[in-house]
Short mmCIF file of C-alpha atoms and ligand atoms in Angstrom, two decimals:
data_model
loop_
_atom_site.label_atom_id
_atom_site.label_comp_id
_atom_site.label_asym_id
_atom_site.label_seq_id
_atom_site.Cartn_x
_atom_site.Cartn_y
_atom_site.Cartn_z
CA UNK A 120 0.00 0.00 0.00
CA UNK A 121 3.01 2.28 0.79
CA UNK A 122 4.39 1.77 -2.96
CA UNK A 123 0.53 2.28 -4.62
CA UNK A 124 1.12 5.71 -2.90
CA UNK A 125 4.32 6.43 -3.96
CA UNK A 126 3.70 5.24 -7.41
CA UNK A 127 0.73 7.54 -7.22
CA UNK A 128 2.11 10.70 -5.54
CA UNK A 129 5.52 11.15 -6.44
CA UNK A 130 6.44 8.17 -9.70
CA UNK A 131 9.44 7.05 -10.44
CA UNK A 132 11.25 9.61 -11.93
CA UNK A 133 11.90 12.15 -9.03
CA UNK A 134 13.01 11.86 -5.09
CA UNK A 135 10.49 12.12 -2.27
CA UNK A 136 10.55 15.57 -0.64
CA UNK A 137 8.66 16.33 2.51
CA UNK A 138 5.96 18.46 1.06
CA UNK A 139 4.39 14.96 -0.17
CA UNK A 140 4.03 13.83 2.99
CA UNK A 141 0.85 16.11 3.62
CA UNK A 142 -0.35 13.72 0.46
CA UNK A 143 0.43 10.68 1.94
CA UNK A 144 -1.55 9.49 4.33
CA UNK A 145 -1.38 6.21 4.44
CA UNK A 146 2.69 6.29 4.41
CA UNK A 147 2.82 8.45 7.64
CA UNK A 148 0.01 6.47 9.56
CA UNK A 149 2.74 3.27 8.93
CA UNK A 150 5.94 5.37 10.01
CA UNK A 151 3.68 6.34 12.99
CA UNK A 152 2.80 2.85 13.71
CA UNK A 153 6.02 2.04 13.29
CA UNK A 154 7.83 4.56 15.98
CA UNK A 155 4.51 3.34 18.50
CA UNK A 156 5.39 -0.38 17.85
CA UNK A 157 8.74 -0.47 17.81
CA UNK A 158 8.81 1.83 21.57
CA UNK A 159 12.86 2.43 20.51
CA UNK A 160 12.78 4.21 24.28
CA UNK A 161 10.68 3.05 26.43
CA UNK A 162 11.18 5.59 28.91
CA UNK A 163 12.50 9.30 28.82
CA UNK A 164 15.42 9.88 30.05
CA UNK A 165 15.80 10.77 34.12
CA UNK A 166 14.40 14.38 34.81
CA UNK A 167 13.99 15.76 38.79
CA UNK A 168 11.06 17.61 39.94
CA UNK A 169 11.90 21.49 40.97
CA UNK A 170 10.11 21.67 43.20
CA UNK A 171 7.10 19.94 45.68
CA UNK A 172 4.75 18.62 43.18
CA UNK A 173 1.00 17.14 44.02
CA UNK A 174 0.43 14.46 41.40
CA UNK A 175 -3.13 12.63 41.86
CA UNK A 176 -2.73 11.58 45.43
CA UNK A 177 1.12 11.62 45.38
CA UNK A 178 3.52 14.27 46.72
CA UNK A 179 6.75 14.38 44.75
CA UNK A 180 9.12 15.76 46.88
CA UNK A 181 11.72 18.50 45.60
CA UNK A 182 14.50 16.78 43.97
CA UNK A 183 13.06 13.81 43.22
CA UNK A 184 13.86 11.72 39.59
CA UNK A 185 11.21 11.06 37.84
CA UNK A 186 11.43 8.49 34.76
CA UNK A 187 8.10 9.12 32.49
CA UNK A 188 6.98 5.45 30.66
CA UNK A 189 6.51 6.27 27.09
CA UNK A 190 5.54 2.41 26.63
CA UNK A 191 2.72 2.66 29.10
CA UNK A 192 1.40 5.53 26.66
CA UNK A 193 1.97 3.89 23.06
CA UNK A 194 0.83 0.62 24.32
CA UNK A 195 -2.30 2.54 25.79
CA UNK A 196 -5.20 -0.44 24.48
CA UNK A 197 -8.21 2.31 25.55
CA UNK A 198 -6.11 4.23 22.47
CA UNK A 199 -4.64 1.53 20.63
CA UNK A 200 -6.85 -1.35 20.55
CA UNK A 201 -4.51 -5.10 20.66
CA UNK A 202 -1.42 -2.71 20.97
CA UNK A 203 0.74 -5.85 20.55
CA UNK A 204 -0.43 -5.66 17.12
CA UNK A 205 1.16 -3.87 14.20
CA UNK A 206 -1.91 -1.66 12.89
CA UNK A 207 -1.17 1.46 10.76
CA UNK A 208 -5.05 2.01 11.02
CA UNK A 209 -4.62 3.09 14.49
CA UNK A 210 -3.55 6.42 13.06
CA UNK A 211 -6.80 6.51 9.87
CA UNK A 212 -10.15 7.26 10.00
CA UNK A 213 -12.15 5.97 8.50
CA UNK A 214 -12.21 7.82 5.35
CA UNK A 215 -8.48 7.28 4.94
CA UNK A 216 -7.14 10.20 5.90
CA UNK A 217 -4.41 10.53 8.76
CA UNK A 218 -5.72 10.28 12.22
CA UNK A 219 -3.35 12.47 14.69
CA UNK A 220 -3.13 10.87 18.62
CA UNK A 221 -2.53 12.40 21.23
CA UNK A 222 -1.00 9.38 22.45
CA UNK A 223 1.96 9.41 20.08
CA UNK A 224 4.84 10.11 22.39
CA UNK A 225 8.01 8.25 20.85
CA UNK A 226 9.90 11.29 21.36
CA UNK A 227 8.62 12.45 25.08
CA UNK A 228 6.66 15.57 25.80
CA UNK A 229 7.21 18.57 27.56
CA UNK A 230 10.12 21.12 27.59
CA UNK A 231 12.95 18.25 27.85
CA UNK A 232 10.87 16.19 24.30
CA UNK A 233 13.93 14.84 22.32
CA UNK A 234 15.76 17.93 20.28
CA UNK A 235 15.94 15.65 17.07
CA UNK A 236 12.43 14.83 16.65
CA UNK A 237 12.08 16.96 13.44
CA UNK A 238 15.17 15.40 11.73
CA UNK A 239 14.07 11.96 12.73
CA UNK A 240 11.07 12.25 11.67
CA UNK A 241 12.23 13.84 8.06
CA UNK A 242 14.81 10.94 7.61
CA UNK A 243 12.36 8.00 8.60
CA UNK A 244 9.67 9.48 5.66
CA UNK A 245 12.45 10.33 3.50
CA UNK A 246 14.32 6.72 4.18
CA UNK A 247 11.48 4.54 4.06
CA UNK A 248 9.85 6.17 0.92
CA UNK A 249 13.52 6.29 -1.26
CA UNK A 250 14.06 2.60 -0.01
CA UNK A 251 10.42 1.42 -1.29
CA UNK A 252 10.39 3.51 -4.49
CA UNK A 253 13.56 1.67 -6.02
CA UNK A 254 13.54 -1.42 -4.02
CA UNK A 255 10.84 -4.29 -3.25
CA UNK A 256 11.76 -6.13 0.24
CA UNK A 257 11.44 -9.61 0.58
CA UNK A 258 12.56 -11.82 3.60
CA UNK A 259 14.61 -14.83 3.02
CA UNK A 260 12.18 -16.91 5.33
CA UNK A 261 8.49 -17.25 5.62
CA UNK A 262 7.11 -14.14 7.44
CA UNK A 263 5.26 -16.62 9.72
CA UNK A 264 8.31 -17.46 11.14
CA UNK A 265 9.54 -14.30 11.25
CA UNK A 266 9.65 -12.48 14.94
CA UNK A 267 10.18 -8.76 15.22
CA UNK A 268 9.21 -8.64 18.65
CA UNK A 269 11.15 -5.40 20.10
CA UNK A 270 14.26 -6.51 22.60
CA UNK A 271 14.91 -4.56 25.36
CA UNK A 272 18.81 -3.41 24.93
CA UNK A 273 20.10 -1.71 27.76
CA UNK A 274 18.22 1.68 27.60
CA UNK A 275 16.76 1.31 23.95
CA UNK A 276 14.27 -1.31 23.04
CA UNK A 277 15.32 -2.81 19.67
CA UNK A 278 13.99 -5.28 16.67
CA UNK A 279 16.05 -8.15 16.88
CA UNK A 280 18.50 -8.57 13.58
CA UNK A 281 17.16 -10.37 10.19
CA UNK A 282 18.03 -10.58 7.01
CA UNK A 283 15.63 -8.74 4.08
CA UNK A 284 17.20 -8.89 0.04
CA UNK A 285 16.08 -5.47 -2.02
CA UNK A 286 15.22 -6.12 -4.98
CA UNK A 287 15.51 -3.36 -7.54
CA UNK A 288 11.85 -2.65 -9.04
C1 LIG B 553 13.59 7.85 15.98
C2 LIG B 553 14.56 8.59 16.50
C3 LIG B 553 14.53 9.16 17.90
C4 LIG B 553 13.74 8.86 18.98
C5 LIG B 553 12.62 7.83 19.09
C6 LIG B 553 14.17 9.73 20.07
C7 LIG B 553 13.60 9.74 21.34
C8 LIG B 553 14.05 10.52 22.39
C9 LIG B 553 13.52 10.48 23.74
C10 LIG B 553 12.36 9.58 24.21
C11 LIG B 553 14.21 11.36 24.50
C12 LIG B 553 14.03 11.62 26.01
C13 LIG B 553 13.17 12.85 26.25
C14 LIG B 553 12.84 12.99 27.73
O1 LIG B 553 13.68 12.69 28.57
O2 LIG B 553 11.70 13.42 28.08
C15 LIG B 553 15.21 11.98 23.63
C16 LIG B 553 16.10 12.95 24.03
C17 LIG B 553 17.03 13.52 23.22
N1 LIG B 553 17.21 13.28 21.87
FE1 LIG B 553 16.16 11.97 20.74
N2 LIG B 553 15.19 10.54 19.64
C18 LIG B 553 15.44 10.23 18.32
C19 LIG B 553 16.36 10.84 17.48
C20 LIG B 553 17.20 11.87 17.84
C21 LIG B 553 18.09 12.58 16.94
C22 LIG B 553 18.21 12.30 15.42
C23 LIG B 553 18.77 13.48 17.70
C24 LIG B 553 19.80 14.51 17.30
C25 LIG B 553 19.95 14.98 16.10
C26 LIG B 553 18.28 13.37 19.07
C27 LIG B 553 18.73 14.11 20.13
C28 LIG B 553 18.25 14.06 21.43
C29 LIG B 553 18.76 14.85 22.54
C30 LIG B 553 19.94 15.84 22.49
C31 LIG B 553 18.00 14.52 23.67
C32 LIG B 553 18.12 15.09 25.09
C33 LIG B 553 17.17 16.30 25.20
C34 LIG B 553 17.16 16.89 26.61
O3 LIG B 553 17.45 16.19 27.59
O4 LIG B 553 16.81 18.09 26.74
N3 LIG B 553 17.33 12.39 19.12
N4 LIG B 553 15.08 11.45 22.36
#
């Protein structure tokens, strides 16, 4: 479905810019999916609070760390239903066009979110989109027996290594 859209939004004969992502819907809901599947940090990274903070019945004391779960919110199922699943409809309506969440938080929230989320984000739909418009990826073994379960890797969760041939279209 990713190549129909490229085929049909930018062809063959020029490179993907970012402007077609606003015409590609169904590209960015799978790069979405992808970053919510995939959890690449499950956590953000240690942050204190400055000061007292009352947080449902909690005090937070000055000073304390505080480690947000980013897992706990892309593996919401009230958002995300079977979030063990890989779904790009979680982020369609049902028209087709891109649904935003406001559960997509791959690269944190607040005033410490990661300072490369725009340049991620621009390589991923750049990447993926150059990859699939010259290449068609096939796996060397059924994709039945194929696990991409995430593996947790010190800090970073990651997919665990396979092979994939691209083959030139
Ligand atoms: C898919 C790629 C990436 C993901 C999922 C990601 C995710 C994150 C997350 C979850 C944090 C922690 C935020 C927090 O503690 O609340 C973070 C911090 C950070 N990221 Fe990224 N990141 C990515 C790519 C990048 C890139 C490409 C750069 C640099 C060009 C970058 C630079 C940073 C920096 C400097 C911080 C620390 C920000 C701070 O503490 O104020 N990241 N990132």
């Amino acid at each position: 479905k990713v190549q129909e859209e490229i085929d049909c939004v930018i062809g063959r004969h020029r490179s993907p810019c970012m402007q077609d992502r606003h015409s590609m819907p169904y590209t960015d809901a799978v790069l979405h999916e992808i970053q919510r599947y995939i959890d690449l940090l499950p956590t953000s990274l240690p942050h204190a609070v400055t000061r007292d903070v009352k947080f449902r019945d909690y005090l937070i004391p000055k000073g304390t760390t505080v480690i947000a779960s980013l897992t706990s919110v892309l593996y919401d199922d009230k958002e995300f239903p079977n979030p063990e699943r890989f779904d790009p409809s979680n982020f369609l309506d049902e028209s087709g066009k891109f649904k935003k969440s406001d559960y997509f938080f791959p690269f944190s929230t607040g005033k410490r979110i990661c300072v490369g989320e725009g340049l991620a984000r621009t390589e991923l739909f750049l990447f993926l989109t150059t990859i699939l418009q010259n290449f068609n990826l096939k796996s060397p073994v059924d994709l039945k027996d194929l696990d991409t379960t995430p593996v947790a890797n010190g800090f970073a969760s990651v997919p665990p290594k396979f092979q994939i041939c691209f083959i030139p279209v």
